PDB file of C-alpha atoms in Angstrom:
ATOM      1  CA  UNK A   1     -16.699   8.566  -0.664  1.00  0.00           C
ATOM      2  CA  UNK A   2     -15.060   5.209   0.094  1.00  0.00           C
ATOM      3  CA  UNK A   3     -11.543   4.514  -1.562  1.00  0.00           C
ATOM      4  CA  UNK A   4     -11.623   0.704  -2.652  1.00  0.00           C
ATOM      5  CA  UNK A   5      -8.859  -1.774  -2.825  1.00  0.00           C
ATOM      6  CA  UNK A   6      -9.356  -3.211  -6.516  1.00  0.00           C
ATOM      7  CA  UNK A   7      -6.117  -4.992  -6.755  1.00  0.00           C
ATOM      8  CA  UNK A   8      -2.223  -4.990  -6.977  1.00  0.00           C
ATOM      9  CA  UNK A   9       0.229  -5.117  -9.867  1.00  0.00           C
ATOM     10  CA  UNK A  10       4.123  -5.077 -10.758  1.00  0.00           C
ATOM     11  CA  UNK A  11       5.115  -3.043 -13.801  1.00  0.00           C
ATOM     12  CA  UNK A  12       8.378  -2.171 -15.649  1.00  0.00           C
ATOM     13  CA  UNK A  13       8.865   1.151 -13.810  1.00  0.00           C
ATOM     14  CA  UNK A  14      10.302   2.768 -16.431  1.00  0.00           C
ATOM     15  CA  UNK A  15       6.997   2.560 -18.212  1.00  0.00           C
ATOM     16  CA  UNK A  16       6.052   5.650 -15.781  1.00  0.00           C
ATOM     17  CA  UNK A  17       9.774   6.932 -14.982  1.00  0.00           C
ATOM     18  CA  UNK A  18      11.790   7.569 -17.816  1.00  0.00           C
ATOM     19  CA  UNK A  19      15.377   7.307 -16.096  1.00  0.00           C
ATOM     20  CA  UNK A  20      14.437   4.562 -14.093  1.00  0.00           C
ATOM     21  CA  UNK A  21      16.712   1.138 -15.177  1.00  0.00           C
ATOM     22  CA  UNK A  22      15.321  -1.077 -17.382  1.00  0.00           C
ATOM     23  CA  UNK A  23      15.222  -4.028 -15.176  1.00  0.00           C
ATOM     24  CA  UNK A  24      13.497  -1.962 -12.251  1.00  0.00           C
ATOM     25  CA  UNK A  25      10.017  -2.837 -11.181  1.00  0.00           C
ATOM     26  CA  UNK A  26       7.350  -1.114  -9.637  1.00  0.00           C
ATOM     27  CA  UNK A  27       4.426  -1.992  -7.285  1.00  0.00           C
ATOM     28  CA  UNK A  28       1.337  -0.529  -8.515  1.00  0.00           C
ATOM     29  CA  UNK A  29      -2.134  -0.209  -6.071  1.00  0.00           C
ATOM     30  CA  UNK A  30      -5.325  -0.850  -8.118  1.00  0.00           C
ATOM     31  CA  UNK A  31      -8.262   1.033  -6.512  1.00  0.00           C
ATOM     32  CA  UNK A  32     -12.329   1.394  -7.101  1.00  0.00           C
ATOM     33  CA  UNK A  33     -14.115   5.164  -5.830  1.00  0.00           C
ATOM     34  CA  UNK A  34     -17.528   4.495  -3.965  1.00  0.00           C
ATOM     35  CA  UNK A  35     -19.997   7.407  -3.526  1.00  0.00           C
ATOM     36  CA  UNK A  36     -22.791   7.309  -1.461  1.00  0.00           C
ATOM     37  CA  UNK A  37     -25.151   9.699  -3.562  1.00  0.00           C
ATOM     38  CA  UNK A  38     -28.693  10.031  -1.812  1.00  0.00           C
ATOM     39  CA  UNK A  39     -29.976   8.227  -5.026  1.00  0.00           C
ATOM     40  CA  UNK A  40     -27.681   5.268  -5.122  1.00  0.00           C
ATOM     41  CA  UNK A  41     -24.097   4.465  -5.001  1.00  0.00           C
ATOM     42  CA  UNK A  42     -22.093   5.071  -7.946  1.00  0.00           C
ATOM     43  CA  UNK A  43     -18.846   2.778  -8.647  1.00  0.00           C
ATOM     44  CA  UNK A  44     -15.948   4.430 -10.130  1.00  0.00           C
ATOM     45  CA  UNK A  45     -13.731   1.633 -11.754  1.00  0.00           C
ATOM     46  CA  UNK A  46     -14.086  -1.436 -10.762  1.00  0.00           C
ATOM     47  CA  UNK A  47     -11.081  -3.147 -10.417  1.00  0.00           C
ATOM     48  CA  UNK A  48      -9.186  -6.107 -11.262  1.00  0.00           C
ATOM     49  CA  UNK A  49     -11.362  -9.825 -11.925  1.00  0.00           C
ATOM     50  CA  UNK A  50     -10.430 -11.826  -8.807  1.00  0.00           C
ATOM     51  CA  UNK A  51      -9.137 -14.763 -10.769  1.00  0.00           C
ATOM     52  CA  UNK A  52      -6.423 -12.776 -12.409  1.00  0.00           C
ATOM     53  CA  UNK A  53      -4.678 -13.131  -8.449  1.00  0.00           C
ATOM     54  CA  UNK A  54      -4.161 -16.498  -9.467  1.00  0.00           C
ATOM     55  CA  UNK A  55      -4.172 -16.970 -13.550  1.00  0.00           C
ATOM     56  CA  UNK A  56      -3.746 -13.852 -14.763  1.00  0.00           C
ATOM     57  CA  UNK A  57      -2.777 -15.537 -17.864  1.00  0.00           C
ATOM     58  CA  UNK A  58      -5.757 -17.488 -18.522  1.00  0.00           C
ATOM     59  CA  UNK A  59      -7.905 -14.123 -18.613  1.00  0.00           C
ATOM     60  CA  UNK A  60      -5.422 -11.461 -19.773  1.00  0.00           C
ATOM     61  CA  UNK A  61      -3.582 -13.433 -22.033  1.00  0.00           C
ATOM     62  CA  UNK A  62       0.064 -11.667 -23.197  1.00  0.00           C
ATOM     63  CA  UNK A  63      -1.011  -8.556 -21.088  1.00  0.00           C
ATOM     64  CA  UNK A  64      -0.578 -10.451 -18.113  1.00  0.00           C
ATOM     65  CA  UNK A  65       3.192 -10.181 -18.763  1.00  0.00           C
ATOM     66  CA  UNK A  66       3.066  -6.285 -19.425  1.00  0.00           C
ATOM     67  CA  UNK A  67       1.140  -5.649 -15.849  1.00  0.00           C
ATOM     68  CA  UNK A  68       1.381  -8.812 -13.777  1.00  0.00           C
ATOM     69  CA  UNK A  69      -1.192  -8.795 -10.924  1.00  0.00           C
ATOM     70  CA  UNK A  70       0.651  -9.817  -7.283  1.00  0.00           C
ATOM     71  CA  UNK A  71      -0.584 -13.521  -6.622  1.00  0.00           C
ATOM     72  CA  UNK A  72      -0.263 -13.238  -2.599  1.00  0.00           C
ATOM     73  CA  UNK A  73      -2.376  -9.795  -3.332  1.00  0.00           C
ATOM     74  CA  UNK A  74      -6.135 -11.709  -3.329  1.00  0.00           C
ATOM     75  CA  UNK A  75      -7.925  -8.118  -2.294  1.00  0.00           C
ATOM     76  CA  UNK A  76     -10.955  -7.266  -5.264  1.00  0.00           C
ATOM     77  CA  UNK A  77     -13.378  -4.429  -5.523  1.00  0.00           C
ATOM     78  CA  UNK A  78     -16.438  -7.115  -4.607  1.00  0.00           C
ATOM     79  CA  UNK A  79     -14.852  -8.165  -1.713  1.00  0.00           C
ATOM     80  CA  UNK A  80     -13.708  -4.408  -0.570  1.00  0.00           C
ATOM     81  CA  UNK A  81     -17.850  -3.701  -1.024  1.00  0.00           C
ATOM     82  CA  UNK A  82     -18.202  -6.588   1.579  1.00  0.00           C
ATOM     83  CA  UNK A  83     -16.331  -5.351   4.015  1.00  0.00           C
ATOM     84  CA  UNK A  84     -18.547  -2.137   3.835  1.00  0.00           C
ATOM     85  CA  UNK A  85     -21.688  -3.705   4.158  1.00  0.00           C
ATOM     86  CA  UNK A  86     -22.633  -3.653  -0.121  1.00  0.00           C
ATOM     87  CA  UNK A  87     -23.094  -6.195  -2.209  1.00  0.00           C
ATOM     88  CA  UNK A  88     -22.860  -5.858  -6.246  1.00  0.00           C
ATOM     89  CA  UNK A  89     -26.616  -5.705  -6.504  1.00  0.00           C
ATOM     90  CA  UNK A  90     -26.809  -2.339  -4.515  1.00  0.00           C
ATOM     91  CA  UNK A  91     -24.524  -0.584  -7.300  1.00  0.00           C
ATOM     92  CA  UNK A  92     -26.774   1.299  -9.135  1.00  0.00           C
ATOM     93  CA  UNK A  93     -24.214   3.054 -11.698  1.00  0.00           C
ATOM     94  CA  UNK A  94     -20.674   2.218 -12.703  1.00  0.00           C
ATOM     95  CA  UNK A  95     -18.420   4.841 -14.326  1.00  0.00           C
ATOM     96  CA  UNK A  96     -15.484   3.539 -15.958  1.00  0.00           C
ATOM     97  CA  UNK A  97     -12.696   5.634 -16.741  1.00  0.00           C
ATOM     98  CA  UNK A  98     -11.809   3.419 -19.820  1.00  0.00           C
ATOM     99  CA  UNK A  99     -12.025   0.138 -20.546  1.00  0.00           C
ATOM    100  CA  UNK A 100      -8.545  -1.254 -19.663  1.00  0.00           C
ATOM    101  CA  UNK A 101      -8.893  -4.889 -17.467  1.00  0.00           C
ATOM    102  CA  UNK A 102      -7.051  -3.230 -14.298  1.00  0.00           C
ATOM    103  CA  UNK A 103     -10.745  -0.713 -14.536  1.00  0.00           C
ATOM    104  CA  UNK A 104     -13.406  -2.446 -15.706  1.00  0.00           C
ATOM    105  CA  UNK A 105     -12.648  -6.211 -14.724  1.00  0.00           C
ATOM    106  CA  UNK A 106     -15.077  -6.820 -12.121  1.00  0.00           C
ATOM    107  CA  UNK A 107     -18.099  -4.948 -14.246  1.00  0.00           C
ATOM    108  CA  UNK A 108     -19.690  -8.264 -14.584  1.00  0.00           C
ATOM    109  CA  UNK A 109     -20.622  -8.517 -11.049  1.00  0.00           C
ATOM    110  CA  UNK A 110     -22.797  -5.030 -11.464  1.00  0.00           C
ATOM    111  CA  UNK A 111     -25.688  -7.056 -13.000  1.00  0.00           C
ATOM    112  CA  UNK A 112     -28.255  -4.493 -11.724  1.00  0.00           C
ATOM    113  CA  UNK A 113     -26.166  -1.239 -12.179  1.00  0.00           C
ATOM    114  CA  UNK A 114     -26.173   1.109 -15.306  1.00  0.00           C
ATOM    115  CA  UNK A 115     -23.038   1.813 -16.941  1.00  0.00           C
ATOM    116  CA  UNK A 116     -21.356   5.284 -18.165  1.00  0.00           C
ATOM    117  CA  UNK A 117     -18.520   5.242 -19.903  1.00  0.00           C
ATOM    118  CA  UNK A 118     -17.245   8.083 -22.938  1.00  0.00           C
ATOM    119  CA  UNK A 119     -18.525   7.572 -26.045  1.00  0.00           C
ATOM    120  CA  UNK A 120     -15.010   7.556 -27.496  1.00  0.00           C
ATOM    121  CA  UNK A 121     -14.114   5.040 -25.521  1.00  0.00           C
ATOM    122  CA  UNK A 122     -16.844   2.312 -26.355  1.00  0.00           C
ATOM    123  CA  UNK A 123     -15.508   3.247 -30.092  1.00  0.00           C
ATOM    124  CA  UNK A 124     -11.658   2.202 -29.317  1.00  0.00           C
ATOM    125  CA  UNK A 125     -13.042  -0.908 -27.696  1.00  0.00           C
ATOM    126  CA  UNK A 126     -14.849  -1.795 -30.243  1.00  0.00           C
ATOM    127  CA  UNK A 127     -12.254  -0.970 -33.044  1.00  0.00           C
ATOM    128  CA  UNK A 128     -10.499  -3.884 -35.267  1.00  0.00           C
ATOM    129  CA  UNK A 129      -7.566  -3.368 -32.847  1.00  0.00           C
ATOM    130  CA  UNK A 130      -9.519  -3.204 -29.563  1.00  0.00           C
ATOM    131  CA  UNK A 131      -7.290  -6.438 -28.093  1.00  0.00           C
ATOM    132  CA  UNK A 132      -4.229  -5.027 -29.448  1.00  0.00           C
ATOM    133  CA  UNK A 133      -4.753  -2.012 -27.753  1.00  0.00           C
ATOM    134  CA  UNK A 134      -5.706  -3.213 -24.681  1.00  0.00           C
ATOM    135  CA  UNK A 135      -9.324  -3.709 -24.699  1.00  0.00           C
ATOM    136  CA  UNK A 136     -10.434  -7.683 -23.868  1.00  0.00           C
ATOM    137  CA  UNK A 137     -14.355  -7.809 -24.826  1.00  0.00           C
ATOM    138  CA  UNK A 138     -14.555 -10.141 -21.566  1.00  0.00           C
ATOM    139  CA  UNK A 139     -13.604  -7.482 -19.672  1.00  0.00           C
ATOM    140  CA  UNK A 140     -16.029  -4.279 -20.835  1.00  0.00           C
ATOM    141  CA  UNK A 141     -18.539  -6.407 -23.255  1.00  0.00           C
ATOM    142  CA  UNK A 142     -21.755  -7.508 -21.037  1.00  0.00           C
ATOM    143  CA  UNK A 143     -25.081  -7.420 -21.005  1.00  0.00           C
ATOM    144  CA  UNK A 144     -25.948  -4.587 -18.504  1.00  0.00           C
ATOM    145  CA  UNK A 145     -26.949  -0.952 -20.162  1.00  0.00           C
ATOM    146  CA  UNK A 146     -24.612   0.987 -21.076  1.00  0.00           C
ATOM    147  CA  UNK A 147     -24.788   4.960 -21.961  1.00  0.00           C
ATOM    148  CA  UNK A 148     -22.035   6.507 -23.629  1.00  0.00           C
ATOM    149  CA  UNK A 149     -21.544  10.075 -22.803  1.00  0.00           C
ATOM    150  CA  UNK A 150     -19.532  13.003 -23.658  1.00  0.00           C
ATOM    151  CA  UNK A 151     -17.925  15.970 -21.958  1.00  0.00           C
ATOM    152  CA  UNK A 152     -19.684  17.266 -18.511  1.00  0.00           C
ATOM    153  CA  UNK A 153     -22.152  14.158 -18.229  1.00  0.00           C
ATOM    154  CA  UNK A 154     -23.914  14.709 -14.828  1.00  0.00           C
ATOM    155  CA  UNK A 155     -23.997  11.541 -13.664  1.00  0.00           C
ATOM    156  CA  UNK A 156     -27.163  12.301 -11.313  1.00  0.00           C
ATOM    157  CA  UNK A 157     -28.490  15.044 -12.611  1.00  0.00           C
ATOM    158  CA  UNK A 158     -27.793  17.589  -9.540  1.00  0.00           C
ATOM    159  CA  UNK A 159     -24.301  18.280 -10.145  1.00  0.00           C
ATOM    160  CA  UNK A 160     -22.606  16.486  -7.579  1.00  0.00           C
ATOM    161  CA  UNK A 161     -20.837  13.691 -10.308  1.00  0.00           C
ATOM    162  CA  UNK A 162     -19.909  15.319 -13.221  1.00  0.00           C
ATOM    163  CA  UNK A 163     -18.038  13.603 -15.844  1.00  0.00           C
ATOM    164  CA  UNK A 164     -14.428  14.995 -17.025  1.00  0.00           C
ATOM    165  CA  UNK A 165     -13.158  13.845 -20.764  1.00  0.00           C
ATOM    166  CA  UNK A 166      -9.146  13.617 -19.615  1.00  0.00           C
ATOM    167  CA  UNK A 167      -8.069  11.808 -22.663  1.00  0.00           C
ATOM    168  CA  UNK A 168      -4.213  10.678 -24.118  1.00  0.00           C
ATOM    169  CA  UNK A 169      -4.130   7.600 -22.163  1.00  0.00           C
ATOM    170  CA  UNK A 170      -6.752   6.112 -23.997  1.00  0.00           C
ATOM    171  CA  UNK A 171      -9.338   8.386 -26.475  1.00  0.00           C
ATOM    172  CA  UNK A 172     -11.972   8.285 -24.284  1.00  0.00           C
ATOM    173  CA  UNK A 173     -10.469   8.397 -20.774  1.00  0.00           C
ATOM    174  CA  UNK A 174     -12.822   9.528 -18.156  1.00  0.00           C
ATOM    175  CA  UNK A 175     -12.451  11.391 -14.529  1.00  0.00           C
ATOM    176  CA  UNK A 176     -15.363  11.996 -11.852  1.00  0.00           C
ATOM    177  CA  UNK A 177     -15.847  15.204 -10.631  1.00  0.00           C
ATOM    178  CA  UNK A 178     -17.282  14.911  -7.458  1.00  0.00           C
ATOM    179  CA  UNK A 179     -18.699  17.347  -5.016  1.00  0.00           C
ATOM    180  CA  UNK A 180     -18.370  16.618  -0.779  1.00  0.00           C
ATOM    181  CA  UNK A 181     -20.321  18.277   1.329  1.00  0.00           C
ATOM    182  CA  UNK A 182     -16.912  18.593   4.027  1.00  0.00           C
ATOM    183  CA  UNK A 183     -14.271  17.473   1.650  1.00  0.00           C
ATOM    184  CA  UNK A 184     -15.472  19.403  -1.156  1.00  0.00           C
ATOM    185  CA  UNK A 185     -14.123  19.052  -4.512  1.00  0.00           C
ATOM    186  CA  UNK A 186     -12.739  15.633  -5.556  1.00  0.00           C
ATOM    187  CA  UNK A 187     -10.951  14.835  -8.848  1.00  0.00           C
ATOM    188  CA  UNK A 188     -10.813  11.014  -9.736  1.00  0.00           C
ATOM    189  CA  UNK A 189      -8.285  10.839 -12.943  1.00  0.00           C
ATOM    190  CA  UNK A 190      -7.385   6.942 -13.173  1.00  0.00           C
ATOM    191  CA  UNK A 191      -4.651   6.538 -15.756  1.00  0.00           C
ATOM    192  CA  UNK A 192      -4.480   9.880 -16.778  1.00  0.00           C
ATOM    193  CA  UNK A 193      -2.501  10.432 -14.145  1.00  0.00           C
ATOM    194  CA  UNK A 194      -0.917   7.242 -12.947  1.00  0.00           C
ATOM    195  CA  UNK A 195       1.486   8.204 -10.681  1.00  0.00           C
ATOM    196  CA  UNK A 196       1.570  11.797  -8.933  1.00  0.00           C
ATOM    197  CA  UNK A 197       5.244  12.610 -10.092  1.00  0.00           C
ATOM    198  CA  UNK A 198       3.707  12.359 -13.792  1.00  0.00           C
ATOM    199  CA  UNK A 199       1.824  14.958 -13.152  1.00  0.00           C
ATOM    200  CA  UNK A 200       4.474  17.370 -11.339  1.00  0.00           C
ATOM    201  CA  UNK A 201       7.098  17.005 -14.317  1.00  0.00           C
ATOM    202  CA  UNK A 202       4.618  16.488 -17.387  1.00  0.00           C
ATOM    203  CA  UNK A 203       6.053  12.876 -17.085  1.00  0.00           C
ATOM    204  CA  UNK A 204       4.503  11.086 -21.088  1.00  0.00           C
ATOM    205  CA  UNK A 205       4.377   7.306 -19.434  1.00  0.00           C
ATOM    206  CA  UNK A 206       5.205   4.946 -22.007  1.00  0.00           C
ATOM    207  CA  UNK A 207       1.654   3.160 -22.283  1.00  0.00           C
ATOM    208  CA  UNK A 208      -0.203   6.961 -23.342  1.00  0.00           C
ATOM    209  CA  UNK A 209      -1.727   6.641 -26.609  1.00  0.00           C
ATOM    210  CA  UNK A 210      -2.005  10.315 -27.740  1.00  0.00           C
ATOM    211  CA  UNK A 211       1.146  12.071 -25.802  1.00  0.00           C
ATOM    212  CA  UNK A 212       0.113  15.418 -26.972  1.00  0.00           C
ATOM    213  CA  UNK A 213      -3.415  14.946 -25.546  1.00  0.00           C
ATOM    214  CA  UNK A 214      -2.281  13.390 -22.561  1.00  0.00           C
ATOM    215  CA  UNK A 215      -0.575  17.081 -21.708  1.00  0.00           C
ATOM    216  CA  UNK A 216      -3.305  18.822 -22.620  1.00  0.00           C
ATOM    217  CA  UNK A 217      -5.550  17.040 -19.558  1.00  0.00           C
ATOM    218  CA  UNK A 218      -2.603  17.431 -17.511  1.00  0.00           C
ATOM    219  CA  UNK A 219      -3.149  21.259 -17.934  1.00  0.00           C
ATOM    220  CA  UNK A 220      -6.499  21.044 -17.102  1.00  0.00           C
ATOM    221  CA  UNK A 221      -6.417  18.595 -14.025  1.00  0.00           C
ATOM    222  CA  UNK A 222      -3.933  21.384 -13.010  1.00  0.00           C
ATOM    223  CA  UNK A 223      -6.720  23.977 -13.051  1.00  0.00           C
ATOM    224  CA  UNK A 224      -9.116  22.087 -11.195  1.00  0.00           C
ATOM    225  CA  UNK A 225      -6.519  21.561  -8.578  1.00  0.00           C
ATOM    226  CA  UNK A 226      -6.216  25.366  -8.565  1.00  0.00           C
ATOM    227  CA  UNK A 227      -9.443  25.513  -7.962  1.00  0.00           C
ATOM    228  CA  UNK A 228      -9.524  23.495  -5.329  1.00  0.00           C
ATOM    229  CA  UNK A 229      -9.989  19.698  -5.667  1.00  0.00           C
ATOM    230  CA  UNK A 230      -8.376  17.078  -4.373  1.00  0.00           C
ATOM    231  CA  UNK A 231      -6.596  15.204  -7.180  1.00  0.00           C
ATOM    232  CA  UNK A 232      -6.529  11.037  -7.073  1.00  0.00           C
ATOM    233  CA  UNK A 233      -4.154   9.523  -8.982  1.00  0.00           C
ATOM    234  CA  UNK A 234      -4.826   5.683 -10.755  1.00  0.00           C
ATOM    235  CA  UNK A 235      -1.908   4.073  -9.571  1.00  0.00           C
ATOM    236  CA  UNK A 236       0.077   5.863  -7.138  1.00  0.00           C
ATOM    237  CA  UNK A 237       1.163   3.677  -4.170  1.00  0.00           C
ATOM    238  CA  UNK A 238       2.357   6.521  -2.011  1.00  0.00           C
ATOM    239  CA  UNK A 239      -0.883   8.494  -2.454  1.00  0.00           C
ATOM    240  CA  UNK A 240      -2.957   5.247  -1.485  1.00  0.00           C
ATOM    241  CA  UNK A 241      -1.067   4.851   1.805  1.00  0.00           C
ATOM    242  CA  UNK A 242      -2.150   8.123   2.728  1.00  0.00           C
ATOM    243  CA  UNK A 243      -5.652   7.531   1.445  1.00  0.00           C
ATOM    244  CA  UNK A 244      -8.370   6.373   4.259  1.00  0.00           C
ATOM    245  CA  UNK A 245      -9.284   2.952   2.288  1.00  0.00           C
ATOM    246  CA  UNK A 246     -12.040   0.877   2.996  1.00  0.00           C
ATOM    247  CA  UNK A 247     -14.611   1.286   6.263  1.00  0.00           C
ATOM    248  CA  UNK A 248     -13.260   5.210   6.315  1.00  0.00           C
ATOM    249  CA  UNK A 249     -15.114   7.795   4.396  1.00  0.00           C
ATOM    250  CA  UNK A 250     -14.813  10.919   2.695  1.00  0.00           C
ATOM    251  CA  UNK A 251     -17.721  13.183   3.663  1.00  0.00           C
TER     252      UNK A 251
END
């Protein structure tokens, strides 16, 4: 397992911290989850486009004044493959864990890779108020195959990636169970649990969808953690500082 830099972005921090002053920003990692499965690698996320380092504007639109991408921060999931030794031709599957811009924007690259993503999910992106919500077709809507899934989707059929529906975020938020042969048990959440202190104090950030549901997968990340696995956060700076990123690996 190889923890990708996909990106940086500033935030209103109160969006995630509810005391925090309304002025007060935030710096927010965006990362990408390779795994090196003996049948092909398998892309978690994939990060922010690369243009949006510059115009974030031109391809976001309004949302690029919500979550604001860091212009001297150039660093993309394609670029974070090179320095491994991959190109985006030897991704066989991408999961996404919804279909917000700062997780899906580089799926265009993934020309030869399948794509998994919940089947609630594809729905809210393709609702009437998909862009309202979030969901820019230029960002999720290619050409590439794409298999919508439910709850416990084995990604390779051997149990080592198992899908994990963690919605209240978005409807159709997914994690990645994945098993390590040394690290064991990994838990990939994305935005269901953006930053680790949201987790801790059953922290409602303001961008959830479905609050209710959003504590409900907060209980159950909590009983996989129990059980074991290593949670990682979507956005939590602290916990990517303490991550091995890039050439290092997760066995």
């Amino acid at each position: 397992m190889h923890v990708l830099d996909g990106g940086r972005l500033q935030m209103r921090r109160r969006i995630y911290v509810p005391d925090a002053e309304k002025t007060e920003t935030v710096e927010l990692p965006v990362i990408a989850i390779l795994f090196r499965h003996p049948e092909g690698n398998v892309l978690f996320d994939t990060g922010c486009h690369p243009s949006v380092s510059e115009d974030a504007e031109a391809r976001w639109g309004k949302l690029a004044g919500v979550m604001t991408p860091i212009g001297a921060h150039s660093q993309n999931v394609v670029d974070s493959l090179s320095a491994i030794g991959l190109q985006p031709s030897d991704i066989d599957v991408v999961v996404n864990s919804h279909f917000h811009p700062d997780h899906c924007g580089c799926n265009e690259f993934f020309t030869k890779a399948r794509f998994v993503v919940h089947e609630a999910e594809l729905a809210a992106a393709k609702a009437p108020d998909g862009p309202v919500q979030g969901y820019l077709p230029g960002e999720w809507d290619h050409s590439m195959p794409m298999k919508t899934v439910g709850e416990g989707h084995d990604v390779m059929g051997d149990g080592r990636l198992i899908c994990v529906h963690l919605p209240g975020h978005t409807p159709g938020l997914m994690g990645l169970l994945a098993e390590l042969e040394k690290t064991g048990k990994v838990l990939c959440v994305s935005d269901a649990v953006s930053l680790r202190r949201n987790l801790d104090n059953d922290e409602i950030p303001k961008n959830a969808g479905d609050p209710e549901a959003l504590l409900a997968s907060y209980a159950r990340i909590r009983e996989f953690e129990a059980a074991g696995a290593m949670v990682i956060c979507g956005h939590d700076d602290e916990q990517v500082r303490r991550l091995k990123m890039g050439e290092d690996a997760y066995d």
